Short mmCIF file of C-alpha atoms in Angstrom, two decimals:
data_model
loop_
_atom_site.label_atom_id
_atom_site.label_comp_id
_atom_site.label_asym_id
_atom_site.label_seq_id
_atom_site.Cartn_x
_atom_site.Cartn_y
_atom_site.Cartn_z
CA ASP A 1413 0.00 0.00 0.00
CA VAL A 1414 0.98 3.61 -0.54
CA GLN A 1415 1.42 5.65 2.62
CA LEU A 1416 1.62 9.44 2.85
CA VAL A 1417 2.73 11.34 5.93
CA GLU A 1418 2.56 15.10 6.39
CA SER A 1419 4.85 17.03 8.69
CA GLY A 1420 5.83 20.60 9.44
CA GLY A 1421 2.58 21.95 10.78
CA GLY A 1422 2.33 24.03 13.90
CA SER A 1423 1.48 27.46 15.22
CA VAL A 1424 2.81 30.63 13.67
CA GLN A 1425 2.01 34.32 13.86
CA ALA A 1426 0.42 36.15 10.96
CA GLY A 1427 3.01 37.15 8.40
CA GLY A 1428 5.19 34.18 9.19
CA SER A 1429 6.11 31.12 7.16
CA LEU A 1430 5.93 27.36 7.39
CA ARG A 1431 7.18 24.57 5.18
CA LEU A 1432 5.14 21.41 5.07
CA SER A 1433 6.50 18.08 3.90
CA CYS A 1434 4.71 15.13 2.37
CA THR A 1435 6.64 11.89 2.38
CA THR A 1436 5.41 8.86 0.47
CA SER A 1437 6.32 5.23 0.91
CA GLY A 1438 5.24 1.96 -0.59
CA TYR A 1439 4.74 1.12 -4.22
CA ILE A 1440 3.37 3.71 -6.60
CA ILE A 1441 3.52 3.86 -10.39
CA ASP A 1442 5.85 6.35 -12.04
CA ASP A 1443 3.05 8.50 -13.47
CA TYR A 1444 1.48 10.14 -10.45
CA ALA A 1445 0.87 13.52 -8.88
CA ILE A 1446 1.00 14.82 -5.33
CA ALA A 1447 -1.52 17.40 -4.19
CA TRP A 1448 -1.92 19.56 -1.11
CA PHE A 1449 -5.34 20.32 0.35
CA ARG A 1450 -6.61 22.12 3.39
CA GLN A 1451 -9.82 22.10 5.36
CA ALA A 1452 -10.82 24.72 7.87
CA PRO A 1453 -13.65 24.24 10.37
CA GLY A 1454 -17.01 24.59 8.68
CA LYS A 1455 -15.50 24.78 5.20
CA GLU A 1456 -15.10 22.38 2.31
CA ARG A 1457 -11.80 20.71 1.58
CA GLU A 1458 -9.87 23.01 -0.73
CA THR A 1459 -7.21 22.23 -3.30
CA ILE A 1460 -4.06 24.23 -2.63
CA SER A 1461 -1.53 23.01 -5.16
CA CYS A 1462 -0.37 19.89 -6.95
CA ILE A 1463 2.69 18.73 -8.82
CA SER A 1464 3.05 16.00 -11.43
CA HIS A 1465 5.80 13.43 -11.27
CA SER A 1466 4.95 12.56 -14.89
CA ASP A 1467 5.31 15.86 -16.77
CA GLY A 1468 6.49 18.24 -14.03
CA SER A 1469 3.48 20.51 -14.34
CA ILE A 1470 2.14 22.46 -11.36
CA TYR A 1471 -1.24 23.82 -10.46
CA THR A 1472 -1.66 26.39 -7.69
CA ALA A 1473 -5.01 27.71 -6.52
CA PRO A 1474 -5.56 31.41 -7.18
CA SER A 1475 -6.30 31.99 -3.50
CA VAL A 1476 -2.72 31.17 -2.50
CA LYS A 1477 -0.76 31.89 -5.68
CA GLY A 1478 2.17 34.13 -4.90
CA ARG A 1479 2.30 33.04 -1.25
CA PHE A 1480 2.41 29.24 -1.42
CA SER A 1481 4.78 27.21 -3.55
CA ILE A 1482 4.92 23.47 -4.16
CA SER A 1483 8.13 21.65 -4.99
CA SER A 1484 9.66 18.20 -5.15
CA GLY A 1485 12.62 17.36 -2.97
CA ASP A 1486 15.82 15.77 -4.15
CA ALA A 1487 14.30 12.55 -2.93
CA LYS A 1488 11.34 11.94 -5.21
CA ASN A 1489 9.30 10.57 -2.36
CA THR A 1490 9.06 14.01 -0.74
CA VAL A 1491 7.00 17.02 -1.79
CA TYR A 1492 7.07 20.36 0.01
CA LEU A 1493 4.59 23.17 0.43
CA GLN A 1494 6.28 26.46 1.28
CA MET A 1495 3.78 28.84 2.85
CA ASP A 1496 4.70 32.50 3.23
CA THR A 1497 2.88 35.60 4.45
CA LEU A 1498 0.45 33.47 6.39
CA THR A 1499 -2.82 34.94 7.63
CA SER A 1500 -5.45 33.68 10.02
CA ASP A 1501 -7.47 32.58 6.98
CA ASP A 1502 -4.80 29.95 6.33
CA THR A 1503 -5.58 28.15 9.58
CA ALA A 1504 -6.64 24.64 8.66
CA VAL A 1505 -5.68 21.00 8.62
CA TYR A 1506 -3.41 20.47 5.64
CA TYR A 1507 -3.44 17.16 3.80
CA CYS A 1508 -1.34 15.67 1.05
CA ALA A 1509 -2.67 13.10 -1.36
CA ALA A 1510 -1.57 11.13 -4.41
CA VAL A 1511 -3.28 10.28 -7.66
CA ALA A 1512 -2.17 8.13 -10.59
CA THR A 1513 -2.34 10.35 -13.66
CA ILE A 1514 -0.44 11.44 -16.74
CA ALA A 1515 -2.57 14.55 -17.13
CA THR A 1516 -1.31 18.10 -16.91
CA MET A 1517 -2.06 19.56 -13.50
CA SER A 1518 -5.28 21.53 -13.25
CA ALA A 1519 -7.99 22.27 -10.73
CA ASN A 1520 -10.05 19.37 -12.08
CA VAL A 1521 -7.23 16.85 -12.08
CA CYS A 1522 -6.29 17.86 -8.55
CA SER A 1523 -9.79 17.78 -7.13
CA HIS A 1524 -10.08 16.15 -3.72
CA ASN A 1525 -12.69 13.80 -5.19
CA GLY A 1526 -10.12 12.15 -7.45
CA MET A 1527 -7.29 11.29 -5.08
CA ASP A 1528 -6.21 7.67 -4.62
CA TYR A 1529 -4.28 7.96 -1.34
CA TRP A 1530 -4.43 10.39 1.58
CA GLY A 1531 -2.31 11.36 4.51
CA LYS A 1532 -3.80 12.02 7.92
CA GLY A 1533 -3.14 15.75 7.85
CA THR A 1534 -1.14 18.25 9.84
CA LEU A 1535 -2.61 21.24 11.66
CA VAL A 1536 -1.54 24.77 10.81
CA THR A 1537 -2.68 27.51 13.16
CA VAL A 1538 -2.00 31.14 12.31
CA SER A 1539 -2.55 33.68 15.06
CA SER A 1540 -2.82 37.44 14.76
#
């Protein structure tokens, strides 16, 4: 089975930064993508960003573009989410997930409804 584990969450003051990590283990085909999501209390799960291991494409949600950046580590089993200029609106549980796909990254491809594997999430709390 494929396992995903998030790390790097915590509490930070508004304006600060955090870097989340998503580490995968177990067998997964070469053509896959890793996506980051978040879910705040009372809100729907929201796609943040995703990156394709197949074609290298990236999708980033307009709501966080310019502040959040996804990247792959030197070890291909790790994907990062750099979060800068955090605000209280960014407070949420952040999840990473994986999906087998050769498609170019887009909002539709990276929808939470299409993921094959999920991590358990890591809490990010931004105080002001």
